[in-house]
Short mmCIF file of C-alpha atoms and ligand atoms in Angstrom, two decimals:
data_model
loop_
_atom_site.label_atom_id
_atom_site.label_comp_id
_atom_site.label_asym_id
_atom_site.label_seq_id
_atom_site.Cartn_x
_atom_site.Cartn_y
_atom_site.Cartn_z
CA MET A 1 275.68 -86.86 159.86
CA ALA A 2 273.46 -85.92 156.94
CA THR A 3 272.88 -89.60 156.14
CA GLU A 4 271.89 -90.34 159.71
CA ALA A 5 269.41 -87.47 159.71
CA ALA A 6 267.89 -88.76 156.47
CA ALA A 7 267.60 -92.27 157.93
CA ASP A 8 265.90 -90.80 161.00
CA ASP A 9 263.47 -88.94 158.77
CA ALA A 10 262.62 -92.04 156.82
CA SER A 11 261.90 -94.18 159.87
CA ASP A 12 259.98 -91.32 161.41
CA ALA A 13 257.83 -90.71 158.32
CA PRO A 14 254.89 -93.05 159.02
CA ASP A 15 254.28 -91.44 162.43
CA ALA A 16 254.64 -87.96 161.01
CA TYR A 17 252.26 -88.84 158.18
CA ASP A 18 249.60 -90.19 160.56
CA ALA A 19 249.95 -87.18 162.83
CA LEU A 20 249.62 -84.84 159.85
CA LEU A 21 246.58 -86.68 158.51
CA ASP A 22 244.93 -86.50 161.91
CA ARG A 23 245.42 -82.74 161.98
CA VAL A 24 244.08 -82.38 158.43
CA ARG A 25 240.97 -84.39 159.20
CA ARG A 26 240.32 -82.21 162.23
CA TRP A 27 240.60 -78.88 160.38
CA ASN A 28 238.51 -80.21 157.53
CA ALA A 29 235.83 -81.32 160.02
CA VAL A 30 235.73 -77.74 161.28
CA GLY A 31 235.42 -76.57 157.65
CA SER A 32 232.60 -78.96 156.81
CA ALA A 33 230.74 -78.03 160.01
CA ALA A 34 230.94 -74.40 158.84
CA GLY A 35 229.52 -75.63 155.52
CA VAL A 36 226.40 -76.98 157.24
CA LEU A 37 225.94 -73.67 159.07
CA GLY A 38 226.30 -71.88 155.73
CA TRP A 39 223.68 -74.14 154.13
CA ASP A 40 221.35 -73.51 157.05
CA GLN A 41 221.88 -69.76 156.74
CA GLN A 42 220.80 -69.75 153.10
CA VAL A 43 218.01 -72.32 153.31
CA MET A 44 216.46 -72.54 156.79
CA MET A 45 217.61 -69.80 159.14
CA PRO A 46 215.17 -67.03 160.04
CA GLU A 47 216.48 -63.60 159.05
CA GLY A 48 216.99 -62.58 162.68
CA GLY A 49 219.70 -65.21 163.13
CA THR A 50 222.36 -63.30 161.20
CA PRO A 51 224.38 -61.73 164.08
CA ALA A 52 224.85 -65.07 165.85
CA ARG A 53 225.56 -66.93 162.62
CA SER A 54 228.18 -64.41 161.49
CA ARG A 55 229.99 -64.83 164.81
CA GLN A 56 229.80 -68.62 164.63
CA LEU A 57 231.15 -68.71 161.10
CA SER A 58 233.98 -66.24 161.68
CA THR A 59 235.02 -68.14 164.83
CA LEU A 60 235.13 -71.45 162.95
CA SER A 61 237.11 -69.80 160.19
CA SER A 62 239.70 -68.49 162.70
CA VAL A 63 239.89 -71.83 164.49
CA ARG A 64 240.49 -73.60 161.20
CA HIS A 65 243.14 -71.07 160.17
CA GLU A 66 244.94 -71.48 163.52
CA MET A 67 244.91 -75.27 163.14
CA ILE A 68 246.38 -75.06 159.63
CA THR A 69 249.09 -72.52 160.48
CA ASP A 70 250.01 -74.11 163.85
CA ALA A 71 253.78 -74.60 164.14
CA GLU A 72 253.27 -78.36 164.41
CA THR A 73 251.79 -78.49 160.89
CA GLY A 74 254.98 -76.92 159.56
CA GLU A 75 257.18 -79.28 161.59
CA LEU A 76 255.32 -82.37 160.36
CA LEU A 77 255.55 -81.18 156.77
CA ASP A 78 259.30 -80.57 157.21
CA ARG A 79 259.74 -84.11 158.49
CA LEU A 80 257.85 -85.45 155.50
CA ALA A 81 259.49 -83.21 152.88
CA ASP A 82 262.21 -85.67 151.84
CA ALA A 83 260.57 -88.86 153.07
CA ASP A 84 260.09 -91.81 150.75
CA LEU A 85 256.29 -91.90 150.43
CA SER A 86 253.83 -93.89 148.32
CA ASP A 87 252.21 -91.96 145.45
CA GLU A 88 249.02 -91.53 147.42
CA ARG A 89 250.78 -90.21 150.49
CA ALA A 90 252.97 -87.94 148.38
CA ALA A 91 249.79 -86.49 146.84
CA VAL A 92 248.36 -85.80 150.30
CA VAL A 93 251.58 -84.09 151.42
CA ARG A 94 251.66 -82.02 148.20
CA GLU A 95 248.09 -80.78 148.75
CA VAL A 96 248.52 -80.09 152.47
CA SER A 97 251.83 -78.26 151.87
CA ARG A 98 250.17 -75.99 149.36
CA GLU A 99 247.34 -75.16 151.76
CA TYR A 100 249.73 -74.62 154.66
CA GLU A 101 252.13 -72.42 152.70
CA ARG A 102 249.40 -70.13 151.41
CA ALA A 103 247.71 -69.83 154.79
CA ASP A 104 251.03 -69.26 156.54
CA ALA A 105 252.28 -66.64 154.06
CA VAL A 106 249.43 -64.17 154.52
CA PRO A 107 249.25 -62.26 157.83
CA ARG A 108 246.06 -62.81 159.78
CA GLU A 109 245.50 -59.03 159.97
CA LEU A 110 245.40 -58.77 156.18
CA VAL A 111 242.85 -61.58 155.94
CA GLU A 112 240.69 -59.78 158.50
CA GLU A 113 241.14 -56.45 156.70
CA ILE A 114 239.94 -58.04 153.45
CA SER A 115 236.97 -59.54 155.23
CA GLU A 116 236.00 -56.15 156.71
CA ALA A 117 236.54 -54.41 153.38
CA SER A 118 234.21 -56.98 151.79
CA THR A 119 231.41 -56.24 154.23
CA GLU A 120 231.61 -52.53 153.38
CA ALA A 121 232.08 -53.17 149.67
CA LEU A 122 229.06 -55.45 149.57
CA GLN A 123 226.81 -52.74 151.01
CA ALA A 124 228.24 -50.13 148.64
CA TRP A 125 227.81 -52.46 145.68
CA GLU A 126 224.17 -53.17 146.53
CA ALA A 127 223.44 -49.43 146.73
CA ALA A 128 225.48 -48.63 143.61
CA LYS A 129 223.69 -51.33 141.61
CA ALA A 130 220.24 -50.22 142.81
CA GLU A 131 220.99 -46.58 141.96
CA ASP A 132 223.11 -47.20 138.86
CA ASP A 133 225.98 -45.27 140.43
CA PHE A 134 229.40 -46.78 139.73
CA ASP A 135 231.21 -43.95 141.55
CA ARG A 136 229.76 -45.17 144.79
CA PHE A 137 231.35 -48.60 144.36
CA ALA A 138 234.61 -47.42 142.74
CA PRO A 139 236.61 -46.62 145.94
CA HIS A 140 235.72 -50.05 147.35
CA LEU A 141 236.81 -51.80 144.18
CA GLU A 142 240.03 -49.78 144.27
CA ARG A 143 240.66 -50.87 147.86
CA HIS A 144 240.02 -54.53 147.00
CA VAL A 145 242.49 -54.33 144.13
CA GLU A 146 245.15 -52.91 146.48
CA LEU A 147 244.46 -55.41 149.26
CA LYS A 148 244.47 -58.37 146.91
CA ARG A 149 247.70 -57.26 145.28
CA GLU A 150 249.20 -57.12 148.76
CA TYR A 151 247.76 -60.57 149.48
CA ALA A 152 249.36 -61.99 146.33
CA GLU A 153 252.68 -60.34 147.16
CA HIS A 154 252.84 -62.14 150.50
CA ILE A 155 252.41 -65.46 148.73
CA ASP A 156 254.88 -64.75 145.94
CA PRO A 157 256.28 -61.30 145.27
CA ASP A 158 258.02 -62.42 142.08
CA ARG A 159 255.01 -63.63 140.11
CA ASP A 160 252.08 -62.09 138.27
CA PRO A 161 249.66 -61.20 141.10
CA TYR A 162 246.61 -62.19 139.06
CA ALA A 163 248.04 -65.68 138.47
CA VAL A 164 248.67 -66.02 142.22
CA LEU A 165 245.09 -64.99 143.04
CA PHE A 166 243.69 -67.35 140.40
CA GLU A 167 245.41 -70.23 142.23
CA GLU A 168 243.10 -69.60 145.18
CA TYR A 169 240.41 -71.28 143.05
CA GLU A 170 242.53 -73.23 140.56
CA PRO A 171 245.61 -74.27 142.51
CA CYS A 172 247.28 -76.24 139.76
CA LEU A 173 246.15 -75.03 136.36
CA SER A 174 248.57 -72.59 134.72
CA MET A 175 247.61 -69.05 133.77
CA GLU A 176 249.20 -69.62 130.32
CA ARG A 177 246.86 -72.53 129.59
CA THR A 178 243.89 -70.62 130.97
CA GLU A 179 244.58 -67.53 128.87
CA ALA A 180 245.06 -69.67 125.76
CA ILE A 181 241.70 -71.42 126.35
CA LEU A 182 239.80 -68.17 126.93
CA GLU A 183 241.45 -66.64 123.86
CA GLU A 184 240.33 -69.60 121.77
CA LEU A 185 236.76 -69.30 123.11
CA ARG A 186 236.70 -65.66 122.10
CA ALA A 187 238.10 -66.38 118.64
CA THR A 188 235.50 -69.11 118.02
CA LEU A 189 232.42 -67.64 119.67
CA VAL A 190 232.49 -64.03 118.44
CA PRO A 191 232.03 -65.00 114.76
CA LEU A 192 229.67 -67.89 115.64
CA ILE A 193 227.32 -65.63 117.61
CA ASP A 194 227.53 -63.04 114.86
CA ALA A 195 226.43 -65.68 112.34
CA ILE A 196 223.56 -66.70 114.65
CA ARG A 197 222.42 -63.08 114.81
CA GLU A 198 222.45 -62.92 111.00
CA SER A 199 220.71 -66.30 110.63
CA ASP A 200 217.00 -66.38 109.76
CA ALA A 201 216.44 -69.73 111.50
CA ASP A 202 213.13 -69.73 113.33
CA LEU A 203 213.49 -71.67 116.59
CA ALA A 204 210.49 -72.84 118.62
CA VAL A 205 211.27 -70.43 121.44
CA ASP A 206 207.71 -69.89 122.69
CA THR A 207 206.76 -73.56 123.18
CA PHE A 208 206.84 -73.26 126.97
CA GLU A 209 205.30 -69.84 127.41
CA GLY A 210 202.68 -69.54 130.11
CA GLN A 211 202.39 -69.80 133.88
CA PHE A 212 203.76 -72.90 135.61
CA PRO A 213 202.93 -73.06 139.34
CA GLU A 214 205.90 -73.46 141.65
CA ASP A 215 204.53 -76.60 143.36
CA ASP A 216 204.24 -78.44 140.06
CA GLN A 217 207.68 -77.26 139.03
CA GLU A 218 209.11 -78.62 142.26
CA ALA A 219 207.48 -81.98 141.63
CA LEU A 220 208.96 -81.91 138.12
CA ALA A 221 212.43 -81.04 139.48
CA ARG A 222 212.15 -84.14 141.73
CA ASP A 223 211.08 -86.20 138.71
CA ALA A 224 214.21 -85.01 136.89
CA LEU A 225 216.43 -85.87 139.87
CA ASP A 226 214.86 -89.32 140.17
CA LEU A 227 215.45 -89.90 136.47
CA VAL A 228 219.16 -89.00 136.56
CA GLY A 229 219.62 -90.91 139.81
CA TYR A 230 220.06 -88.49 142.72
CA ASP A 231 220.29 -90.38 146.00
CA PHE A 232 217.76 -88.72 148.31
CA ASP A 233 219.04 -90.87 151.19
CA ARG A 234 222.22 -88.80 150.99
CA GLY A 235 220.76 -85.53 149.79
CA ARG A 236 217.97 -82.98 149.78
CA LEU A 237 216.35 -80.54 147.41
CA ASP A 238 215.43 -77.12 148.80
CA VAL A 239 214.81 -73.63 147.48
CA SER A 240 217.21 -70.68 147.80
CA SER A 241 217.60 -67.38 145.98
CA HIS A 242 220.84 -68.56 144.32
CA PRO A 243 221.00 -72.29 143.58
CA PHE A 244 223.99 -74.01 145.19
CA THR A 245 225.32 -77.37 146.36
CA SER A 246 226.78 -78.09 149.78
CA GLY A 247 228.12 -81.24 151.37
CA ASN A 248 230.40 -84.24 151.10
CA GLN A 249 230.40 -87.92 150.17
CA PHE A 250 227.89 -88.79 152.90
CA ASP A 251 225.42 -85.94 152.63
CA CYS A 252 225.34 -83.58 149.68
CA ARG A 253 222.38 -81.22 149.31
CA ILE A 254 221.24 -79.09 146.44
CA THR A 255 219.01 -76.08 146.07
CA THR A 256 217.14 -74.63 143.13
CA ARG A 257 214.80 -71.74 142.41
CA PHE A 258 211.58 -71.41 140.44
CA ASP A 259 210.29 -68.78 138.04
CA GLU A 260 206.64 -69.43 137.24
CA SER A 261 207.08 -68.14 133.68
CA ASP A 262 210.18 -70.23 132.95
CA PRO A 263 209.91 -73.94 133.81
CA LEU A 264 213.01 -74.79 131.76
CA GLY A 265 215.23 -72.57 133.92
CA ALA A 266 214.55 -74.63 137.04
CA ILE A 267 215.13 -77.92 135.21
CA GLY A 268 218.50 -76.66 133.96
CA SER A 269 219.66 -75.32 137.30
CA THR A 270 218.46 -78.41 139.19
CA ILE A 271 220.36 -80.74 136.86
CA HIS A 272 223.38 -78.43 137.12
CA GLU A 273 223.45 -78.66 140.92
CA TYR A 274 222.85 -82.40 140.68
CA GLY A 275 226.12 -82.67 138.70
CA HIS A 276 227.96 -80.89 141.52
CA ALA A 277 226.34 -83.19 144.08
CA GLN A 278 227.21 -86.36 142.15
CA TYR A 279 230.85 -85.34 142.23
CA ALA A 280 230.83 -84.87 146.01
CA LEU A 281 228.82 -88.07 146.59
CA GLY A 282 231.28 -90.00 144.39
CA LEU A 283 234.37 -89.04 146.40
CA PRO A 284 235.88 -91.99 148.29
CA LYS A 285 234.15 -92.40 151.66
CA GLU A 286 237.16 -93.83 153.49
CA GLN A 287 239.15 -90.72 152.57
CA PHE A 288 236.64 -88.26 154.05
CA GLY A 289 238.41 -85.20 155.42
CA THR A 290 241.67 -85.81 153.53
CA PRO A 291 242.75 -84.43 150.13
CA LEU A 292 242.11 -87.86 148.57
CA GLY A 293 238.47 -87.55 149.60
CA ASP A 294 238.13 -83.90 148.63
CA ASP A 295 237.16 -82.36 145.30
CA ARG A 296 239.99 -81.25 143.02
CA ASP A 297 239.05 -77.62 142.34
CA LEU A 298 236.37 -75.32 140.96
CA SER A 299 236.89 -76.09 137.27
CA VAL A 300 236.56 -79.85 137.84
CA HIS A 301 233.46 -79.23 139.97
CA GLU A 302 231.97 -77.02 137.29
CA SER A 303 232.81 -79.61 134.62
CA GLN A 304 230.56 -82.09 136.42
CA SER A 305 227.62 -79.70 136.76
CA ARG A 306 227.89 -78.50 133.17
CA LEU A 307 228.31 -81.97 131.74
CA TRP A 308 224.93 -82.91 133.22
CA GLU A 309 223.25 -79.59 132.52
CA ASN A 310 224.45 -79.13 128.92
CA HIS A 311 225.61 -82.41 127.45
CA VAL A 312 222.82 -84.47 129.01
CA GLY A 313 220.03 -82.01 129.95
CA ARG A 314 220.19 -80.02 126.71
CA SER A 315 220.36 -83.06 124.40
CA ARG A 316 217.61 -84.37 122.10
CA ALA A 317 218.00 -87.79 123.70
CA PHE A 318 217.25 -86.44 127.18
CA TRP A 319 214.11 -84.69 125.97
CA GLU A 320 212.91 -87.85 124.24
CA ARG A 321 212.81 -89.41 127.69
CA PHE A 322 211.86 -86.37 129.75
CA LEU A 323 209.26 -84.55 127.61
CA PRO A 324 206.46 -87.05 128.47
CA VAL A 325 207.25 -86.57 132.18
CA PHE A 326 207.09 -82.81 131.66
CA GLN A 327 203.79 -83.08 129.81
CA GLU A 328 202.28 -85.21 132.54
CA ARG A 329 202.96 -82.40 135.04
CA PHE A 330 201.90 -79.72 132.55
CA PRO A 331 199.24 -81.15 130.21
CA GLU A 332 198.87 -77.75 128.52
CA THR A 333 202.18 -78.46 126.73
CA ALA A 334 200.87 -81.71 125.21
CA ASP A 335 201.40 -80.47 121.64
CA ALA A 336 205.11 -79.79 122.07
CA THR A 337 207.48 -82.11 120.20
CA VAL A 338 210.95 -83.26 121.22
CA GLU A 339 212.36 -80.96 118.55
CA ASP A 340 210.43 -78.00 120.02
CA ALA A 341 211.84 -78.75 123.46
CA TYR A 342 215.36 -79.16 122.08
CA GLU A 343 215.15 -75.80 120.30
CA ALA A 344 213.66 -74.08 123.34
CA VAL A 345 216.40 -75.24 125.73
CA ASN A 346 219.15 -74.34 123.27
CA GLN A 347 218.05 -70.93 122.04
CA VAL A 348 220.78 -68.30 121.96
CA TYR A 349 219.93 -65.01 123.66
CA GLU A 350 222.04 -62.80 121.43
CA ASP A 351 220.74 -59.53 122.96
CA ASN A 352 221.14 -60.50 126.61
CA LEU A 353 223.42 -58.36 128.79
CA ILE A 354 223.19 -60.40 132.00
CA ARG A 355 225.65 -63.24 132.65
CA VAL A 356 223.37 -65.35 134.84
CA GLU A 357 220.65 -65.25 132.20
CA ALA A 358 222.99 -66.20 129.37
CA ASP A 359 222.79 -69.36 127.24
CA GLU A 360 225.42 -72.07 126.83
CA LEU A 361 227.18 -70.12 124.05
CA THR A 362 227.16 -66.38 124.83
CA TYR A 363 227.94 -67.18 128.49
CA HIS A 364 231.64 -67.47 127.77
CA LEU A 365 231.96 -64.01 126.25
CA HIS A 366 230.48 -62.60 129.47
CA ILE A 367 233.30 -64.46 131.24
CA VAL A 368 236.02 -63.32 128.81
CA VAL A 369 235.04 -59.65 129.42
CA ARG A 370 235.29 -60.10 133.21
CA PHE A 371 238.53 -62.05 132.97
CA GLU A 372 240.27 -59.44 130.80
CA ILE A 373 239.13 -56.59 133.03
CA GLU A 374 240.01 -58.12 136.41
CA ARG A 375 243.35 -59.39 135.10
CA ASP A 376 244.25 -55.88 133.87
CA LEU A 377 243.04 -54.28 137.12
CA VAL A 378 245.17 -56.57 139.28
CA ARG A 379 248.21 -56.26 137.00
CA GLY A 380 247.89 -52.47 137.17
CA ASP A 381 247.15 -52.12 133.45
CA LEU A 382 243.66 -50.67 133.94
CA ALA A 383 242.38 -47.96 136.29
CA VAL A 384 239.19 -48.57 138.29
CA GLU A 385 237.60 -45.38 136.93
CA ASP A 386 237.90 -46.73 133.38
CA VAL A 387 236.11 -50.02 134.11
CA PRO A 388 232.58 -48.98 132.97
CA GLU A 389 233.72 -47.74 129.59
CA VAL A 390 236.07 -50.65 128.95
CA TRP A 391 233.28 -53.04 129.98
CA ASN A 392 230.80 -51.47 127.57
CA ASP A 393 233.33 -51.38 124.74
CA LYS A 394 234.12 -55.06 125.19
CA TYR A 395 230.42 -56.02 125.23
CA GLU A 396 230.01 -54.14 121.98
CA GLU A 397 233.06 -55.76 120.43
CA TYR A 398 232.43 -59.36 121.56
CA LEU A 399 228.65 -59.59 121.83
CA GLY A 400 227.46 -56.77 119.59
CA ILE A 401 225.44 -55.16 122.39
CA ARG A 402 226.15 -52.17 124.63
CA PRO A 403 224.68 -51.73 128.13
CA ASP A 404 222.79 -48.48 128.73
CA THR A 405 223.46 -48.57 132.45
CA ASP A 406 226.24 -49.81 134.75
CA SER A 407 223.61 -51.76 136.71
CA GLU A 408 223.19 -53.89 133.61
CA GLY A 409 226.92 -53.61 132.95
CA CYS A 410 229.91 -53.79 135.28
CA LEU A 411 227.81 -53.66 138.48
CA GLN A 412 225.76 -56.79 137.76
CA ASP A 413 227.83 -59.43 139.59
CA ILE A 414 228.55 -59.77 143.30
CA HIS A 415 232.04 -61.32 142.90
CA TRP A 416 234.18 -58.15 142.87
CA SER A 417 232.47 -56.82 145.99
CA HIS A 418 234.01 -59.82 147.78
CA GLY A 419 237.37 -59.12 146.13
CA ASN A 420 237.14 -62.47 144.34
CA PHE A 421 239.52 -61.87 141.43
CA GLY A 422 240.31 -65.02 139.47
CA TYR A 423 237.02 -66.82 140.11
CA PHE A 424 235.21 -66.05 136.84
CA PRO A 425 237.50 -68.07 134.52
CA THR A 426 236.69 -71.28 136.40
CA TYR A 427 233.16 -71.24 134.94
CA SER A 428 234.42 -71.36 131.36
CA LEU A 429 237.17 -73.82 132.19
CA GLY A 430 234.42 -76.05 133.61
CA SER A 431 232.45 -75.98 130.35
CA VAL A 432 235.55 -76.69 128.30
CA MET A 433 236.46 -79.62 130.56
CA ALA A 434 232.87 -80.89 130.46
CA ALA A 435 232.97 -81.07 126.65
CA GLN A 436 236.31 -82.88 126.70
CA LEU A 437 235.16 -85.39 129.33
CA TYR A 438 231.84 -86.00 127.62
CA ALA A 439 233.52 -86.62 124.26
CA ALA A 440 235.78 -89.20 125.93
CA ALA A 441 232.83 -90.86 127.69
CA GLU A 442 230.92 -90.96 124.40
CA SER A 443 233.82 -92.72 122.66
CA GLU A 444 234.11 -95.33 125.43
CA ILE A 445 230.44 -96.05 126.18
CA ASP A 446 228.41 -97.88 123.53
CA ASP A 447 225.29 -96.02 122.39
CA LEU A 448 225.45 -93.38 125.10
CA ASP A 449 222.81 -91.30 123.34
CA ALA A 450 220.39 -94.22 123.08
CA LYS A 451 220.93 -94.96 126.77
CA THR A 452 220.09 -91.37 127.65
CA ALA A 453 216.93 -91.60 125.56
CA ASP A 454 216.03 -94.73 127.60
CA GLY A 455 216.75 -92.98 130.90
CA GLU A 456 219.72 -95.31 131.49
CA PHE A 457 222.49 -93.32 133.14
CA ASP A 458 224.46 -96.06 134.92
CA ASP A 459 227.27 -96.28 132.38
CA LEU A 460 227.84 -92.54 132.35
CA GLN A 461 227.73 -92.42 136.17
CA GLU A 462 230.27 -95.22 136.38
CA TRP A 463 232.55 -93.60 133.82
CA LEU A 464 232.54 -90.30 135.72
CA ALA A 465 233.03 -92.04 139.06
CA ALA A 466 235.98 -94.07 137.76
CA ASN A 467 237.68 -91.28 135.82
CA VAL A 468 236.98 -88.23 137.96
CA HIS A 469 235.15 -88.66 141.27
CA ARG A 470 237.08 -91.46 142.92
CA HIS A 471 240.43 -89.69 142.51
CA GLY A 472 239.60 -86.75 144.78
CA SER A 473 242.62 -84.44 144.69
CA ARG A 474 245.08 -87.23 144.04
CA TYR A 475 246.11 -85.83 140.63
CA GLU A 476 246.65 -82.25 139.65
CA THR A 477 243.94 -80.91 137.33
CA ASN A 478 245.66 -81.35 134.01
CA GLU A 479 246.86 -84.84 134.88
CA LEU A 480 243.33 -85.80 135.91
CA VAL A 481 241.99 -84.62 132.54
CA GLU A 482 244.82 -86.32 130.67
CA ARG A 483 244.22 -89.64 132.42
CA ALA A 484 240.48 -89.43 131.72
CA THR A 485 240.62 -88.27 128.11
CA GLY A 486 244.13 -89.04 126.81
CA GLU A 487 244.92 -85.34 126.35
CA GLY A 488 245.61 -82.24 128.40
CA LEU A 489 242.87 -79.67 128.89
CA SER A 490 242.14 -77.65 125.77
CA ALA A 491 239.18 -75.83 124.19
CA ASP A 492 239.13 -78.15 121.15
CA ALA A 493 236.32 -80.51 122.19
CA PHE A 494 234.18 -77.57 123.28
CA THR A 495 234.63 -75.60 120.05
CA ASP A 496 233.89 -78.73 117.97
CA TYR A 497 230.77 -79.38 120.03
CA VAL A 498 229.32 -75.88 119.79
CA GLU A 499 230.15 -75.41 116.11
CA GLU A 500 228.40 -78.64 115.23
CA LYS A 501 225.41 -78.20 117.52
CA TYR A 502 224.67 -74.53 116.88
CA GLY A 503 225.62 -74.76 113.20
CA GLU A 504 222.87 -77.35 112.80
CA LEU A 505 220.34 -75.48 114.98
CA TYR A 506 220.80 -72.16 113.20
CA GLY A 507 221.56 -73.49 109.71
CA ILE A 508 225.07 -72.03 109.50
ZN1 ZN B 1 228.03 -74.62 139.20
#
């Protein structure tokens, strides 16, 4: 009897697989349509459009959730559970099962309750930040912690709730590996930043001081995108208050923002978003709407943006090629040398309290503080009322600076007002992965640096496409990294890179 059932399942598998794939493509089409509406909301929509747009987006989100959790999805997955599938198909079933199980485990009412709590928390956070009044936000943070613990319990009551929440963003990277990486970043960066503070190196930090009109900066951002090879036939550059990337392999758009006193900021953020877009544009077209044509996760996405922003955009070689372009747009900087530009884009802001204004190095200690606090909150090892003091103590211990206000301290980021616990670590994981991927690309591509200095990016593009982009979600994160670099994800390449680079810059 059992054998007959198994034989039935096997012969039935191709139909079940096609039916499942059809469903997946449909719910992902709903998701990507919501993405376009989200892009429009942040880039084009007049302010008055909010009530209609909120309704449209929440309806699409419910429709998508119903499609995923429909009984037929579960039945198809059951039929495929023991089927003999090719590696590719098995990867698709693995990814869809994970999505289905998580969506199915959490009651719809709880999801809606979290969404409503977020709307209220967001308003309270905005007011609390403006008035430097943590007590106003505290009850909302408390509620988010409770709701998210409940959320995690529905998914798996037997595991660390923070690890379960982290999987929302990083579905297949272990908490053990993540904690080990962040611990290593802390151990390396705290003494390095301390040494930089003590160093008497005199970097050319005021080379690009002045006023740089937004129009010229936009033209320069387009020059930079042309140089690195952004395909404007499949993309756009617009302005938004927070730079972001949105789209897929056929149409992936980026945004940036301009500060007239800081032309380097816009270059960095434009190249960063370009890296995200290249990843999406490099996903296989024929797999659109399936896990094989979808990005792996946030850390892999962030590895692509940070590889371009830091390893290319902050290199001497890049500025050899790009400084003349810059000087053509801004002739007043004609005296600047490549070395000046290199020092200016790599200066360490050792007294900065704000994460989004941090440099490549101190950034990760901002992340470590948030990670340790949110992990302890969710695990029940830290009370909400103690967050401001613990935050300030950690800033003092890791960065040698102490915020005077909570607005510049634990109220600075929006993430916790959405209840997004587990998101912050993905930023640092992305940088660590970027360093590891870039080191591997450097060892496999002849004269990569010289090619960058010539504005030749084809080899790097091809390497990233072949080793990362074209796989979509076929491999789990660590396997993807291992296949690309020969080793599992670790902080080693990143710590080597920063110790060498900043040791040389600051003479330590
Ligand atoms: Zn990013």
